[in-house]
Short mmCIF file of C-alpha atoms and ligand atoms in Angstrom, two decimals:
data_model
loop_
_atom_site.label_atom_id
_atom_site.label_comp_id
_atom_site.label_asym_id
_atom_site.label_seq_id
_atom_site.Cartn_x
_atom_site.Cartn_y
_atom_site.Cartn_z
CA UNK A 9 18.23 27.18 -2.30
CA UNK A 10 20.68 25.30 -4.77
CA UNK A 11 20.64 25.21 -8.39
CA UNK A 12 20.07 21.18 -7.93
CA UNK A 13 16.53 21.10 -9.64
CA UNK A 14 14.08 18.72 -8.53
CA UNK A 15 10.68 18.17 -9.88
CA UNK A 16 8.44 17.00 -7.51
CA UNK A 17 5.12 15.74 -8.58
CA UNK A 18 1.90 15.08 -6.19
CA UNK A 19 0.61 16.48 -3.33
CA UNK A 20 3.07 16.42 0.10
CA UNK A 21 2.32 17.80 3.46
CA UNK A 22 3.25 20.90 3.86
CA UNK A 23 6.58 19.88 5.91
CA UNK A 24 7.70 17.75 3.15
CA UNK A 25 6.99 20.86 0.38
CA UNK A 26 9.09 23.44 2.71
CA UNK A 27 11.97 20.96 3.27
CA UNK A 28 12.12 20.36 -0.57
CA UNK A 29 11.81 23.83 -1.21
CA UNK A 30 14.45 24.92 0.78
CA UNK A 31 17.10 21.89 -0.52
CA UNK A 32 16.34 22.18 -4.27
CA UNK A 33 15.16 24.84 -7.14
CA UNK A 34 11.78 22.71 -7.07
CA UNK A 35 9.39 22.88 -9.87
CA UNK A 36 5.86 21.55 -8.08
CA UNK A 37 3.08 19.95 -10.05
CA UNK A 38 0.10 17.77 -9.12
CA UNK A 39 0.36 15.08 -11.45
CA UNK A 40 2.13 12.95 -14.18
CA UNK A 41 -0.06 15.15 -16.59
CA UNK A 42 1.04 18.33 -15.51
CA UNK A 43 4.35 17.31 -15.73
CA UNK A 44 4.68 16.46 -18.90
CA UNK A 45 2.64 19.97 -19.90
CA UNK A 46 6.02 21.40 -18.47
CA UNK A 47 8.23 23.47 -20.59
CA UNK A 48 10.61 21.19 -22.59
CA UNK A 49 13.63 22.93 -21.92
CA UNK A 50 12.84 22.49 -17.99
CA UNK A 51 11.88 18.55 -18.63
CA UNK A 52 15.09 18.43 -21.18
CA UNK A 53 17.18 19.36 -17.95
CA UNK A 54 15.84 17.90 -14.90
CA UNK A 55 17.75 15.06 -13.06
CA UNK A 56 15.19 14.19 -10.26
CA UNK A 57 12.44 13.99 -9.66
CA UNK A 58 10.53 13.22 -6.20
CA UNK A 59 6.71 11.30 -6.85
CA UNK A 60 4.20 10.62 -4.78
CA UNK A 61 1.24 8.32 -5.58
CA UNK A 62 1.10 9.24 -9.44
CA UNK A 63 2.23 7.21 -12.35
CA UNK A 64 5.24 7.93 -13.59
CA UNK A 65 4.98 6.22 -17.50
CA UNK A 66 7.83 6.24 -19.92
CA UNK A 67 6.80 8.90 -21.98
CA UNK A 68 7.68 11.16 -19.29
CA UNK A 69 10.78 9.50 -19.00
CA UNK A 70 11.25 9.90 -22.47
CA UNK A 71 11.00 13.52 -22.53
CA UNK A 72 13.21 14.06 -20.01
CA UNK A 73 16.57 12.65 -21.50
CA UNK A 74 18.77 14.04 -18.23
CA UNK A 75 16.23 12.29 -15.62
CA UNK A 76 18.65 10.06 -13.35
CA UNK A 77 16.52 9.39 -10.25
CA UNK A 78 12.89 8.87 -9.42
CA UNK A 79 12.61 9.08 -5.18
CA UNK A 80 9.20 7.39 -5.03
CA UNK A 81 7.29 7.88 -1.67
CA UNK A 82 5.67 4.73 -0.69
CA UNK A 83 7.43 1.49 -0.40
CA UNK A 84 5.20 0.14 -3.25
CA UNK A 85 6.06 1.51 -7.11
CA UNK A 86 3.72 -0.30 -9.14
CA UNK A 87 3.41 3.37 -9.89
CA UNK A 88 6.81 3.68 -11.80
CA UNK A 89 7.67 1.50 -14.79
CA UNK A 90 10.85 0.19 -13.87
CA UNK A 91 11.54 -1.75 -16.61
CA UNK A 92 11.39 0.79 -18.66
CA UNK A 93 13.22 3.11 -16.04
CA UNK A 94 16.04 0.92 -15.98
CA UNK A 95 16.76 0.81 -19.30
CA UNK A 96 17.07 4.23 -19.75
CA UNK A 97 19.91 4.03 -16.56
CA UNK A 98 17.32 6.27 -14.76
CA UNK A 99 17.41 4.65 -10.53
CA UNK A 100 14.08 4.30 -9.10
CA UNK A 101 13.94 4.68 -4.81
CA UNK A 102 11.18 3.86 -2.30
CA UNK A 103 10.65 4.21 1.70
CA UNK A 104 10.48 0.55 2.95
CA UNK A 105 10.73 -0.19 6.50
CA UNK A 106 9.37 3.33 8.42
CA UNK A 107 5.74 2.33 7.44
CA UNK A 108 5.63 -1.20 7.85
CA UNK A 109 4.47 -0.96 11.67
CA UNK A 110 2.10 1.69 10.59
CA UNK A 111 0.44 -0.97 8.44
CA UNK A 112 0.11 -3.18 10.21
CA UNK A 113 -1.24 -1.98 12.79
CA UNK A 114 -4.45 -0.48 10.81
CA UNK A 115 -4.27 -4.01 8.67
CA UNK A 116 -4.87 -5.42 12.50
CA UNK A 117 -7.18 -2.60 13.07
CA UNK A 118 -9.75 -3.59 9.99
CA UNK A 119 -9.88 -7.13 10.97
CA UNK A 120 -10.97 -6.45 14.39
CA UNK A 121 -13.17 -3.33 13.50
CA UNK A 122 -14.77 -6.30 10.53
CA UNK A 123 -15.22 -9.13 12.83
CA UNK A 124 -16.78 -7.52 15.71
CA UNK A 125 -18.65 -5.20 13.11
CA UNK A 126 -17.34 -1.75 15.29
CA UNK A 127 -18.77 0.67 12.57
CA UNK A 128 -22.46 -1.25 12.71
CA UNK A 129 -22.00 -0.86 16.62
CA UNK A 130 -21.21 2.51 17.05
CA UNK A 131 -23.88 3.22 14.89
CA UNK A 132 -26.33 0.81 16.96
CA UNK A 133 -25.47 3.21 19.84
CA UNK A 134 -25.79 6.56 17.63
CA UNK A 135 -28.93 5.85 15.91
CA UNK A 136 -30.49 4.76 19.15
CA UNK A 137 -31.17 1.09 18.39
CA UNK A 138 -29.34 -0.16 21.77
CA UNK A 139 -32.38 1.31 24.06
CA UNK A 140 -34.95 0.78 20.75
CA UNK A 141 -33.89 -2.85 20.04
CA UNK A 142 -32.03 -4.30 22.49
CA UNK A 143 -28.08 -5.68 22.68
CA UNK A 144 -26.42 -5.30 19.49
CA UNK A 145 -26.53 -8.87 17.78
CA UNK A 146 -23.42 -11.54 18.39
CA UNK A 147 -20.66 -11.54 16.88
CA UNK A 148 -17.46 -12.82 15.46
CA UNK A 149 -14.52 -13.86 17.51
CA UNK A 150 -10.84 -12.78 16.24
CA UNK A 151 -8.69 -14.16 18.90
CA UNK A 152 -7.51 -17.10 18.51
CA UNK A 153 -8.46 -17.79 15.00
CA UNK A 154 -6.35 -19.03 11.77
CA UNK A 155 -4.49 -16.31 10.30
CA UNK A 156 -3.52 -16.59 6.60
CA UNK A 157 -0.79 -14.12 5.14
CA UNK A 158 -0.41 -13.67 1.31
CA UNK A 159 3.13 -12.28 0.96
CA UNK A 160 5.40 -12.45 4.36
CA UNK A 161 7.73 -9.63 3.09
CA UNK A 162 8.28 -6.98 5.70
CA UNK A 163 5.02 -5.90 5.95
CA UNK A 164 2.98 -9.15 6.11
CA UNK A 165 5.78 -10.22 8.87
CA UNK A 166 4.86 -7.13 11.35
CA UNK A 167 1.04 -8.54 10.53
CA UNK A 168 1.90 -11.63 11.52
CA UNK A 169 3.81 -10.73 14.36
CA UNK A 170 0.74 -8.89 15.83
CA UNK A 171 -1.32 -11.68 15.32
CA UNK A 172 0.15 -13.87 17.22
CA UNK A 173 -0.29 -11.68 20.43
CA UNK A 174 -3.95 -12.50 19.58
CA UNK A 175 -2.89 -16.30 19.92
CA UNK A 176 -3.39 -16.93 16.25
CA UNK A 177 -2.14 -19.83 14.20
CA UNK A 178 -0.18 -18.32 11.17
CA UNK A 179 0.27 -19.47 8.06
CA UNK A 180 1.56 -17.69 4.86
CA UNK A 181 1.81 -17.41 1.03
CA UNK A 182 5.39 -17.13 -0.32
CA UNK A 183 7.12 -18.32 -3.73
CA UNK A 184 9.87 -20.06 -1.39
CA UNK A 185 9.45 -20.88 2.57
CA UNK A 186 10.82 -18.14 4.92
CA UNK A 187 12.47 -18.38 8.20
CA UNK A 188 9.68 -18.12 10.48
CA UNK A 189 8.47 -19.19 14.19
CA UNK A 190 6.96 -22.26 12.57
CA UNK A 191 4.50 -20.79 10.35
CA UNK A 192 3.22 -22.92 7.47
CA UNK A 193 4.20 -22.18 4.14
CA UNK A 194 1.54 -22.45 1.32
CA UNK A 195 3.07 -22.31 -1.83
CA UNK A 196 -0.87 -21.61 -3.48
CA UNK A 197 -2.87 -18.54 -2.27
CA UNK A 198 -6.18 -21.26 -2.75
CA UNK A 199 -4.54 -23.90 -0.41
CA UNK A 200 -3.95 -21.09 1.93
CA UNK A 201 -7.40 -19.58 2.07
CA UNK A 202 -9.25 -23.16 2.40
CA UNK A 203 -7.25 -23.47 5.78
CA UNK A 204 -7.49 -20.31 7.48
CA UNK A 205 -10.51 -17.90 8.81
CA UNK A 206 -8.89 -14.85 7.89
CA UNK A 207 -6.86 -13.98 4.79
CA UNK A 208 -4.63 -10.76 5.39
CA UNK A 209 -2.88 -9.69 1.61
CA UNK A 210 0.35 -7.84 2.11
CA UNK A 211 1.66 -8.53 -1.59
CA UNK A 212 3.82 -6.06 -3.65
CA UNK A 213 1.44 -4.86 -6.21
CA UNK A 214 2.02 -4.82 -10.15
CA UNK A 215 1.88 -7.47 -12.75
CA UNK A 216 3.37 -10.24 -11.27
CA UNK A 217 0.69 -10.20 -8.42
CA UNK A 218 -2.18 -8.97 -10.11
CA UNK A 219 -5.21 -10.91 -9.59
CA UNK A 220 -3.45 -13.59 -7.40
CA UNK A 221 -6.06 -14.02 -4.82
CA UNK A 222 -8.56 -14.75 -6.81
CA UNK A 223 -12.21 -16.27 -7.09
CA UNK A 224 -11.03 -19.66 -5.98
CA UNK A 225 -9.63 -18.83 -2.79
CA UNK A 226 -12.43 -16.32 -1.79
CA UNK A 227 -14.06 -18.91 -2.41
CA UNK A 228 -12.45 -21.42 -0.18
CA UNK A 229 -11.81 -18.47 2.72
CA UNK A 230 -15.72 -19.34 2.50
CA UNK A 231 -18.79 -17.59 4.13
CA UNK A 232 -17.20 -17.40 7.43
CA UNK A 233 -14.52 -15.71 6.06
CA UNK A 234 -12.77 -12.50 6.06
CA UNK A 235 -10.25 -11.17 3.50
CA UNK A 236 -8.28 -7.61 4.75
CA UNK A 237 -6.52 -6.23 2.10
CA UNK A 238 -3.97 -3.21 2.78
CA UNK A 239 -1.94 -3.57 -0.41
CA UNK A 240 -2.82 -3.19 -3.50
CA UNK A 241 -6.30 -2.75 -5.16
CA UNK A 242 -5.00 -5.18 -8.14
CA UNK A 243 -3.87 -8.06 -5.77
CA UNK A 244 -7.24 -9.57 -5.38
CA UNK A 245 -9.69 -9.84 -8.45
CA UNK A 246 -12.25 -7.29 -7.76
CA UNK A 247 -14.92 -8.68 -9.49
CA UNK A 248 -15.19 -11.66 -8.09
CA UNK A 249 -15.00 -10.34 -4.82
CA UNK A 250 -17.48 -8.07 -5.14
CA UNK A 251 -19.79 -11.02 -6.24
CA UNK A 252 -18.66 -13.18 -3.31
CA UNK A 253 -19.52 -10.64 -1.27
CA UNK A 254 -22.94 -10.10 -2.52
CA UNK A 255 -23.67 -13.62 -2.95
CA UNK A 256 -22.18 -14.25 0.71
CA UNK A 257 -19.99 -17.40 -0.44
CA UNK A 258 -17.19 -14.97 1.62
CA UNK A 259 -17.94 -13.47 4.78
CA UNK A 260 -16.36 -10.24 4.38
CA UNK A 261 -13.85 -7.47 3.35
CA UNK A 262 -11.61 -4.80 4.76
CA UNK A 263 -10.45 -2.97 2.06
CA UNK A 264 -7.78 -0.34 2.32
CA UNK A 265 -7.05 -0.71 -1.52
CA UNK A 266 -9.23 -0.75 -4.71
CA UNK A 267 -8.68 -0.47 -8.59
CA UNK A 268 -9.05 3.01 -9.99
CA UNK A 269 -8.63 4.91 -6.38
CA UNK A 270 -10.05 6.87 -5.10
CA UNK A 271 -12.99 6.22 -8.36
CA UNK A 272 -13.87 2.90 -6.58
CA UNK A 273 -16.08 0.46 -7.81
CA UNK A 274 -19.61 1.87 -6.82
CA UNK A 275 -21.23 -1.63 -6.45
CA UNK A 276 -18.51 -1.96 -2.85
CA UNK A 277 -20.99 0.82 -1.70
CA UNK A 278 -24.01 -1.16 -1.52
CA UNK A 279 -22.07 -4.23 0.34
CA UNK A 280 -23.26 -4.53 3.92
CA UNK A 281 -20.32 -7.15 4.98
CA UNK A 282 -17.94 -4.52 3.84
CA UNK A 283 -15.18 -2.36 5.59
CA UNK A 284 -14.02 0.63 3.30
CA UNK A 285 -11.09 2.75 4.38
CA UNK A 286 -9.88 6.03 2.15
CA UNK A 287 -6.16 3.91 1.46
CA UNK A 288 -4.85 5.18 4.98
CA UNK A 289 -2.89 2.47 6.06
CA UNK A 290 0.60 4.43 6.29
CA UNK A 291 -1.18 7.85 6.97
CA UNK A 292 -0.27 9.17 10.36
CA UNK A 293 1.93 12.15 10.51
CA UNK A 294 4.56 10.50 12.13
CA UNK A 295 5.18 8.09 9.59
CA UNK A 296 4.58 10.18 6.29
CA UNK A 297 6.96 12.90 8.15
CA UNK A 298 8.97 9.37 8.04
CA UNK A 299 8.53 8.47 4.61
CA UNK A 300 9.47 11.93 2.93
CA UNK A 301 12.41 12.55 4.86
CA UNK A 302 13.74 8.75 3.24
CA UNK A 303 12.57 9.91 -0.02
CA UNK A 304 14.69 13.39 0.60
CA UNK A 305 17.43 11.55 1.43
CA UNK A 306 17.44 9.03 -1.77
CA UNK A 307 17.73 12.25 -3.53
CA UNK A 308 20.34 14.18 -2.01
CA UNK A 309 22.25 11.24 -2.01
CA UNK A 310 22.35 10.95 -5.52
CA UNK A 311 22.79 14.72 -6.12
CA UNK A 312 25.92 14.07 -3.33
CA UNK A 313 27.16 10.84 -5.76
CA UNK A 314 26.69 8.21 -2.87
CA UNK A 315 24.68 5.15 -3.04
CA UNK A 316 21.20 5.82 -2.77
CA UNK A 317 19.30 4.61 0.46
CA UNK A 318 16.93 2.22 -0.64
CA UNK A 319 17.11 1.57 -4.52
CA UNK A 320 14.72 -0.90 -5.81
CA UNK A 321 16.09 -1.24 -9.51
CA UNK A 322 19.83 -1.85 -10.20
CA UNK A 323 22.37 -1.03 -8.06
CA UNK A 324 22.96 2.44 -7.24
CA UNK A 325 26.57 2.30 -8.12
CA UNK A 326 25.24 1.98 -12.09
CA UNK A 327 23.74 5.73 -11.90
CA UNK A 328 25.91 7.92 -11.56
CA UNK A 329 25.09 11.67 -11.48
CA UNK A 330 26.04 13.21 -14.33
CA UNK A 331 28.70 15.99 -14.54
CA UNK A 332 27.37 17.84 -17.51
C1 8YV B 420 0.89 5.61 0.34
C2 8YV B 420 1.47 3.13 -0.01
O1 8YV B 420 -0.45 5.80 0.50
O2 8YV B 420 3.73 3.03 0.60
C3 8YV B 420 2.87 2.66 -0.16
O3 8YV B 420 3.12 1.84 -1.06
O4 8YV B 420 0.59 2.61 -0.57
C4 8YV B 420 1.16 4.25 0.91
O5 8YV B 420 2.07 4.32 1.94
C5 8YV B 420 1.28 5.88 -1.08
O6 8YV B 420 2.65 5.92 -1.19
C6 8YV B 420 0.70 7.18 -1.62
O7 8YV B 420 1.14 8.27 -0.94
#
């Protein structure tokens, strides 16, 4: 143990916890609002802190006037207000990369498991309908299809990747074309979804993409549609998705992301074209043992003064540690 303090809020596997225990003096709280019950003489002094899946808001930053880094786990940090962050020279972290394969493989996972309706069929087997009523009724075919990508950062490119081992045509949603194996670029999520049978979203959450797939293109991904969603909950407007959903102008969902997790919208509950997962999609103990161990090393590298390993707000070089 070191007298480097780190305050580490959420809850970590227990790996993660002994690691961080053993590196740091570590103060350990839930949440954002246990945090900031804290004493203010510990908050006054703290340099780092390590986050996973709570908010971080800027009163908290604002109590804590020596606060330097935030390691966030996750590769999104629609959690963190970075503006804010960076103004008060405090360096914000995530753990791109070692989850994107994780992704998408459970994004590829939902669309299969929502097309051929595997939940409904295991359940035809369970509940004894397959001797009672016969085969289990027809369903949708995946391979093949028109695959439509909103966002082709690193995540939606592993998506689409995977796809086209299921001899998919792939098109995508981007601000500006990417270098791709002749994918079409949309430059309108609504364009997008009128050509394609699935929609996959793979955006970076927060305000910029908030609502972007909206009622128009669920719409236009139509009643033979299917939408998979493994980013964020605010990407696609809920409401009208839940409506197209009910009123069957879209096919159907596979949602590993709501508003308000895990408090989701109780109206998704009585949806039968539905496909709720518990946000999982980077959840396998190989990859969250991945995922800490990046956030660990964003923070001892700024408590060793090098540049951090994967800043997402101004350069690392601008945040110092301090010498006080
Ligand atoms: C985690 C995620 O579930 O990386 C992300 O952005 O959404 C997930 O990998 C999240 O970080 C909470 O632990």
């Amino acid at each position: 143990m070191t007298t480097q303090e780190l305050l580490v809020i959420g809850t970590y596997p227990y790996w993660d916890m002994t690691a961080m225990n053993a590196e740091y003096t570590m103060h350990h709280v839930e949440s954002d609002v246990a945090a900031a019950a804290l004493p203010t003489a510990l908050l006054e002094r703290v340099e780092a802190i390590a986050v996973k899946f709570h908010t971080l808001p800027e009163s908290l930053m604002a109590a804590m006037p020596s606060l330097r880094v935030i390691a966030n786990y996750g590769v999104g940090f629609d959690n963190i207000d970075i503006p804010a962050a960076t103004a008060r020279g405090i360096a914000v972290t995530n753990t791109p990369d070692v989850l994107s394969d994780e992704v998408a493989d459970l994004a590829v996972g939902m669309l299969i498991a929502q097309a051929r309706r595997l939940v409904e069929a295991e359940a035809w087997v369970t509940e004894g309908r397959w001797s009672r009523d016969g085969a289990f009724p027809l369903q949708m075919r995946v391979w093949g299809k028109r695959a439509g990508i909103v966002g082709l950062g690193r995540i939606g490119r592993e998506i689409a990747d995977r796809l086209v081992a299921f001899k998919m045509d792939i098109s995508y949603y981007a601000r500006t074309p990417k270098e791709t194996p002749g994918w079409r670029h949309y430059d309108s999520v609504d364009a997008l979804a009128a050509d394609v049978d699935f929609l996959i979203v793979a955006l970076a959450g927060g305000p910029e993409t908030q609502g972007l797939v909206g009622e128009a293109a669920l719409h236009a991904l139509g009643p033979e549609g299917i939408v998979v969603n493994i980013s964020r909950g605010s990407t696609i407007d809920e409401a009208a998705m839940i409506e197209a959903l009910r009123t069957k102008a879209l096919g159907g969902a596979a949602l590993d992301v709501f508003e308000n997790e895990p408090n989701i919208d109780p109206r998704f509950l009585t949806l039968e074209n539905v496909l709720l997962q518990p946000h999982q999609a980077s959840a396998t103990r190989d990859t969250r043992a991945a995922m800490g161990a990046l956030q660990r090393e964003n923070v001892a590298a700024y408590f060793a003064g090098t540049s951090l390993k994967t800043p997402v707000n101004p350069p690392a070089e601008a945040f110092g540690r301090s010498t006080t």
